[in-house]
Amino acid sequence: MDQQYYIELEEKYGAHNYQPLDVVLSRGQGIWVWDVEGNKYLDCLSSYSAVNQGHCHPKIMRTMIEQARNLTLTSRAFRNDQLGLFYQELCALTNSHKVLPMNSGAEAVETVIKAVRKWGYQVKGVPQDHAEIIVCENNFHGRTITIVGFSSEQQYREGFGPYTPGFTIIPFGNAEAIEKAITPNTVGFLVEPIQGEGGVIVPPEGYLREAKRICENHNVVLITDEIQTGLGRTGKLLAEEHDGIEADITLIGKALSGGFYPISAVLSNTEVLGVLRPGEHGSTFGGNPLACAVARTALKVITEEGMIENAAEMGSYFQSLLREIKSPYVREVRGKGLMIGVELHPDAGGARGFCEKLKDKGLLCKETHVHTIRFMPPLIITREDIDWAMERIEEVLTAS
């Protein structure tokens, strides 16, 4: 079957809540993917950081097959032999006290909202139903009703109200705005270390460090959403490490399974997650043995195969080459590690057309916030791979 056949099936039977590039993929290995017609592409999106380890990593695949033969699901009505080991290894790796596993990034965000609100009532002494959480303009934390309610992006909100109350929106990257927004009812500050969907927006150096100081001074829980930035993407295990801090709560997901199975996690101190009691929160699939076994191997692969260090080195190399391009369309190149955004001037006509041209040359990337091309290849990319990609990127960005 050619690609058009599959595209027509999607368009006929699927809800039209996505606008993907018209490429129908059927196979992946490492940094490469192939479409149904056999064309080969370098993946420069990594499924929004879910396949940091590369497509179909053999060690993670082996673990998934072996665990699937033994036990896939017990629900949390019973214990399983993978969950405790997953907790122990993840806490040791991230210096966390407690873990609460979920399935998706949005579920992790919803989980932390519940936990921090309850902490505010039981520990901080905020009057019942008056808890406030500070978030940032241009944020992206997921697609649930509560989350879109505190988005500043009209497209995410329009037609989905009424919205959940209890959120204050402030400018991103402005530490003074955090302090001004805090009230006696403020229980948490939720922030992405780098705004990915917002256009790969990097805050000023020291922003998270100052946010940590402010939150500590006011007994406010600092929550970093590392679902896209974490697990090696920015050249550190967690992006918060660039500012030398440990958040009170950190959210991870996506690459936690290397793209094999949905799993996310809330990493917390004991004080906050300690407020949850049996029956107050959960998920049938959260913490299932298949997900935990896969995640354990996915984490080992990232750390033991030098992917974090490679992301730092190759990210610096990739960004330096992008900045050397003499293009009338490029306004700015920014990022950390292998989380890179190339923002185009508004008169360039939008990033979508450039992504389509790159696709035709064998490079898959995706526009974000209309004018920004995002480059986020798997963390195993080499200098030679980047040189191959740059020939095509430069050709597209300099074409008249």
C-alpha positions as MATLAB code, in Angstrom:
seq = 'MDQQYYIELEEKYGAHNYQPLDVVLSRGQGIWVWDVEGNKYLDCLSSYSAVNQGHCHPKIMRTMIEQARNLTLTSRAFRNDQLGLFYQELCALTNSHKVLPMNSGAEAVETVIKAVRKWGYQVKGVPQDHAEIIVCENNFHGRTITIVGFSSEQQYREGFGPYTPGFTIIPFGNAEAIEKAITPNTVGFLVEPIQGEGGVIVPPEGYLREAKRICENHNVVLITDEIQTGLGRTGKLLAEEHDGIEADITLIGKALSGGFYPISAVLSNTEVLGVLRPGEHGSTFGGNPLACAVARTALKVITEEGMIENAAEMGSYFQSLLREIKSPYVREVRGKGLMIGVELHPDAGGARGFCEKLKDKGLLCKETHVHTIRFMPPLIITREDIDWAMERIEEVLTAS';
ca = [
       0.000    0.000    0.000;
       1.236    3.514   -0.712;
       1.186    6.288    1.878;
      -1.944    7.931    0.510;
      -4.002    4.828    1.315;
      -3.120    5.059    5.011;
      -3.579    8.829    5.086;
      -7.070    8.495    3.654;
      -7.980    5.874    6.270;
      -6.885    8.229    9.069;
      -8.771   11.140    7.603;
     -11.944    9.121    7.133;
     -12.144    7.311   10.466;
     -10.035    9.368   12.875;
     -10.867   12.498   14.855;
      -9.082   15.457   13.306;
      -7.303   16.633   16.458;
      -3.823   16.406   14.906;
      -2.212   17.815   11.792;
       0.749   15.500   11.183;
       3.199   15.736    8.324;
       2.108   13.426    5.531;
       4.591   10.634    6.119;
       3.383    7.160    7.161;
       6.057    5.429    9.225;
       6.275    1.667    9.612;
       9.718    0.932   11.089;
      12.363    2.541   13.275;
      15.891    1.779   14.418;
      18.138    4.120   16.362;
      17.859    7.631   14.910;
      16.291    6.386   11.672;
      12.702    5.644   10.625;
      11.249    4.267    7.386;
       7.891    4.906    5.748;
       5.596    2.302    4.170;
       7.189    2.937    0.770;
      10.711    2.261    2.070;
      11.952    5.864    2.269;
      14.411    6.531    5.102;
      14.381    9.558    7.417;
      16.449   10.923   10.286;
      14.062   11.459   13.200;
      14.675   14.930   14.629;
      11.691   14.914   16.991;
      12.178   11.690   18.979;
       8.426   11.506   19.595;
       8.704   14.726   21.638;
      11.595   13.190   23.665;
       9.907    9.830   24.295;
      12.586    7.956   22.343;
      15.698    9.637   23.730;
      17.357    6.213   23.659;
      16.596    5.778   19.951;
      13.894    3.737   18.276;
      13.532    0.081   19.317;
      16.593   -0.018   21.584;
      17.521   -3.730   21.768;
      18.067   -3.874   25.535;
      14.745   -2.223   26.313;
      13.023   -4.445   23.740;
      14.507   -7.554   25.338;
      13.245   -6.511   28.753;
       9.780   -5.810   27.410;
       9.523   -9.208   25.726;
      10.812  -11.070   28.781;
       8.499   -9.246   31.195;
       5.505   -9.657   28.873;
       6.029  -13.408   29.045;
       5.916  -13.343   32.853;
       3.411  -10.743   34.063;
       1.986   -7.578   32.548;
      -0.652   -6.265   34.954;
      -1.837   -6.862   38.505;
      -3.515   -3.512   39.240;
      -2.477   -1.950   42.538;
      -4.806   -4.294   44.407;
      -1.753   -6.558   44.680;
       2.005   -6.000   44.766;
       4.389   -6.997   41.981;
       8.087   -7.803   41.927;
       9.090   -4.877   39.670;
       7.528   -1.908   41.441;
       9.741   -1.742   44.540;
      12.905   -2.197   42.479;
      11.762    0.579   40.141;
      11.162    2.880   43.130;
      14.545    2.099   44.660;
      16.551    2.601   41.480;
      14.704    5.762   40.453;
      15.078    7.349   43.893;
      18.787    6.520   43.969;
      19.288    8.003   40.503;
      17.348   11.228   41.142;
      17.913   11.683   44.893;
      14.160   11.498   45.504;
      12.396   10.287   48.639;
       9.174    8.944   47.166;
       7.768    7.972   43.756;
       4.200    7.840   42.516;
       3.926    6.119   39.107;
       1.275    7.007   36.530;
       0.892    6.421   32.788;
       1.025    9.758   30.972;
       2.589   13.142   31.561;
      -0.811   14.780   31.971;
      -1.708   12.223   34.653;
       1.494   13.073   36.513;
       0.557   16.769   36.428;
      -2.972   16.048   37.666;
      -1.473   13.885   40.417;
       0.810   16.623   41.650;
      -2.003   19.190   41.633;
      -4.036   16.935   43.938;
      -1.093   16.156   46.219;
       0.114   19.756   46.546;
      -3.384   21.044   47.258;
      -3.865   18.470   49.992;
      -0.423   19.285   51.408;
      -1.483   22.922   51.502;
      -4.569   22.111   53.552;
      -3.081   19.513   55.892;
       0.460   20.832   56.394;
       0.627   24.508   55.455;
      -2.789   25.351   56.866;
      -4.398   26.930   53.794;
      -8.198   27.258   54.236;
     -10.066   24.389   52.586;
     -10.729   24.888   48.840;
      -8.624   28.074   48.679;
      -5.290   26.616   47.511;
      -3.525   28.480   44.701;
      -0.873   27.202   42.289;
       1.286   29.569   40.231;
       1.988   28.639   36.594;
       3.663   30.415   33.678;
       2.395   31.992   30.496;
       3.101   29.951   27.393;
       3.127   26.750   29.452;
       2.304   23.290   28.218;
       1.569   20.656   30.851;
      -0.949   18.455   29.033;
      -4.468   18.369   27.627;
      -6.860   17.570   30.484;
      -9.641   19.983   31.438;
      -7.804   21.261   34.510;
      -4.539   21.735   32.638;
      -5.958   23.552   29.602;
      -7.782   25.828   32.028;
      -4.483   27.330   33.183;
      -2.963   27.503   29.699;
      -2.480   30.923   28.113;
      -2.815   29.425   24.605;
      -6.283   30.209   23.293;
      -6.324   27.211   20.959;
      -5.907   24.828   23.906;
      -8.728   26.493   25.869;
     -11.392   27.607   23.424;
     -14.653   25.687   23.743;
     -13.594   23.622   26.773;
     -14.754   25.784   29.694;
     -15.732   26.174   32.454;
     -12.225   25.899   33.852;
     -10.876   24.663   37.162;
     -10.138   27.593   39.503;
      -7.092   28.011   41.717;
      -4.329   28.961   39.272;
      -2.382   32.202   38.830;
      -0.544   32.800   35.543;
       2.685   34.836   35.497;
       5.377   35.587   32.866;
       7.926   32.810   32.310;
      11.546   33.497   33.228;
      10.740   36.385   35.575;
      11.644   35.484   39.166;
      10.252   38.749   40.561;
       6.847   37.815   39.172;
       6.866   34.633   41.272;
       7.346   36.560   44.510;
       4.696   39.128   43.600;
       2.143   36.397   42.831;
       2.565   34.515   46.106;
      -0.235   34.870   48.648;
      -0.863   33.099   51.968;
      -2.888   30.538   49.984;
      -0.133   29.696   47.481;
       0.841   26.035   47.735;
       2.937   25.443   44.619;
       4.810   26.863   41.639;
       4.658   24.612   38.554;
       7.210   25.347   35.838;
       8.991   23.801   32.852;
      12.782   24.310   33.011;
      12.577   24.987   29.257;
       9.253   25.563   27.535;
       9.207   22.971   24.772;
       5.798   23.306   23.150;
       6.006   27.045   23.775;
       8.869   27.306   21.267;
      11.946   25.957   23.097;
      12.067   29.019   25.340;
      15.106   29.013   27.632;
      14.806   31.169   30.786;
      17.643   33.368   32.067;
      20.487   31.559   33.801;
      19.753   31.146   37.497;
      15.970   31.435   37.087;
      15.202   28.093   38.709;
      17.740   28.752   41.444;
      16.009   32.005   42.306;
      12.595   30.310   42.063;
      13.807   27.705   44.559;
      14.952   30.397   46.995;
      11.656   32.278   46.732;
       9.585   29.121   47.192;
      11.594   28.092   50.251;
      11.190   31.537   51.811;
       7.410   31.381   51.402;
       6.829   27.674   52.141;
       5.702   27.021   48.567;
       6.344   23.710   46.791;
       8.545   24.050   43.683;
       7.399   21.619   40.965;
       9.476   21.168   37.814;
       7.775   19.554   34.824;
      10.666   17.595   33.279;
       8.453   15.349   31.166;
      10.066   16.687   27.975;
      13.299   18.227   29.318;
      14.308   15.380   31.615;
      16.226   12.125   31.262;
      19.205   13.460   29.364;
      17.556   15.680   26.762;
      19.348   18.898   27.789;
      22.725   17.332   28.556;
      21.911   16.698   32.218;
      19.847   13.907   33.727;
      17.340   16.590   34.726;
      17.324   20.106   33.279;
      17.000   21.605   36.773;
      20.613   20.520   37.351;
      21.794   23.337   35.054;
      20.845   25.713   37.886;
      22.183   23.388   40.561;
      18.863   22.793   42.301;
      16.602   19.948   43.355;
      12.929   20.772   43.059;
      10.572   19.658   45.814;
       8.682   17.661   43.171;
       9.845   16.659   39.700;
       7.655   15.150   36.992;
       9.106   12.753   34.430;
       7.639   10.625   31.637;
       8.163   10.150   27.886;
      11.741    8.741   27.738;
      11.132    6.934   31.040;
      10.193    3.918   28.910;
      12.268    4.693   25.811;
       9.067    4.845   23.775;
       8.022    1.263   24.482;
       5.212    1.688   26.993;
       3.365    4.552   28.714;
       4.757    5.418   32.133;
       5.285    8.647   34.058;
       6.311    9.392   37.614;
       6.003   12.013   40.319;
       9.320   12.306   42.188;
       8.805   13.942   45.541;
       9.947   14.528   49.051;
       8.175   12.474   51.701;
       6.294   15.450   53.128;
       4.169   16.123   50.046;
       3.376   12.619   48.821;
       2.968   11.542   52.437;
      -0.427   13.272   52.564;
      -1.994   10.742   50.170;
      -3.799    7.843   51.809;
      -5.152    4.559   50.342;
      -8.115    5.178   48.061;
      -7.407    8.893   47.478;
      -5.515    8.511   44.201;
      -4.521    5.758   41.839;
      -4.596    4.130   38.419;
      -5.258    0.572   37.297;
      -2.201    0.611   35.036;
      -0.039    2.929   37.156;
       3.014    1.033   38.405;
       2.226   -2.110   36.403;
       5.074   -4.647   36.209;
       5.556   -4.332   32.457;
       5.973   -0.559   32.615;
       8.267   -0.741   35.642;
      10.537   -3.385   34.111;
      10.793   -1.425   30.867;
      11.496    1.821   32.739;
      14.245    0.224   34.824;
      16.097   -0.802   31.679;
      15.365    2.482   29.898;
      17.009    4.398   32.751;
      20.029    2.084   32.778;
      20.466    2.560   29.031;
      20.486    6.363   29.356;
      23.053    6.399   32.158;
      25.267    3.436   31.267;
      25.586    4.159   27.547;
      26.723    7.766   27.960;
      23.653    9.324   26.388;
      23.538   12.290   28.771;
      27.124   13.228   28.018;
      26.544   12.721   24.308;
      23.500   15.009   24.414;
      25.637   17.766   25.929;
      28.459   17.364   23.415;
      26.364   16.807   20.290;
      23.897   19.500   21.321;
      26.676   22.058   21.524;
      28.011   20.944   18.137;
      24.563   20.966   16.481;
      23.710   24.425   17.821;
      27.049   25.881   16.742;
      26.487   24.700   13.173;
      22.923   26.005   13.107;
      24.131   29.434   14.250;
      26.638   29.542   11.397;
      23.936   29.285    8.731;
      23.543   32.533    6.842;
      19.797   32.503    6.325;
      17.443   35.435    5.795;
      14.702   33.423    7.507;
      16.366   32.634   10.854;
      15.721   34.975   13.768;
      17.315   32.969   16.591;
      18.798   29.579   17.494;
      18.344   28.570   21.135;
      18.289   25.529   23.382;
      20.221   23.297   25.746;
      21.743   19.970   24.805;
      19.704   18.304   22.090;
      16.600   20.393   22.755;
      16.981   23.027   20.056;
      14.641   25.577   18.530;
      15.241   27.594   15.357;
      12.876   30.553   15.381;
      12.092   32.084   12.003;
      11.144   35.655   11.198;
       7.371   36.111   10.829;
       7.741   37.032    7.174;
       9.286   33.606    6.476;
       5.742   32.251    6.192;
       5.763   29.894    9.175;
       7.841   26.879   10.127;
       5.437   24.272    8.724;
       6.547   24.753    5.127;
      10.205   24.379    6.098;
       9.429   21.134    7.971;
       7.693   19.789    4.865;
      10.727   20.615    2.736;
      13.036   18.959    5.250;
      10.818   15.857    5.158;
      11.286   15.686    1.395;
      15.050   15.649    1.993;
      14.896   12.841    4.564;
      14.727   14.791    7.817;
      11.701   14.707   10.139;
      11.078   17.601   12.512;
       8.020   19.532   13.649;
       7.033   23.153   13.912;
       5.960   24.601   17.243;
       4.287   27.939   17.961;
       3.989   28.662   14.234;
       7.443   30.154   13.657;
       9.845   27.715   15.366;
      11.407   24.523   13.989;
      12.275   22.106   16.759;
      15.304   19.799   16.465;
      15.303   17.038   19.089;
      16.987   13.894   17.724;
      17.610   10.782   19.842;
      20.498   11.181   22.264;
      22.578    8.601   20.383;
      23.117   10.886   17.380;
      26.731   11.237   16.208;
      28.751   14.065   14.712;
      28.566   12.364   11.314;
      24.769   12.149   11.578;
      24.564   15.846   12.424;
      26.815   16.728    9.485;
      24.471   14.737    7.210;
      21.448   16.565    8.634;
      23.106   19.981    8.417;
      23.662   19.702    4.673;
      19.911   19.390    4.232;
      18.976   21.949    6.889;
      21.284   24.574    5.387;
      19.972   23.863    1.911;
      16.357   24.398    3.043;
      17.048   27.452    5.205;
      19.072   29.247    2.532;
      16.922   28.464   -0.492;
      15.442   31.580   -2.078;
];
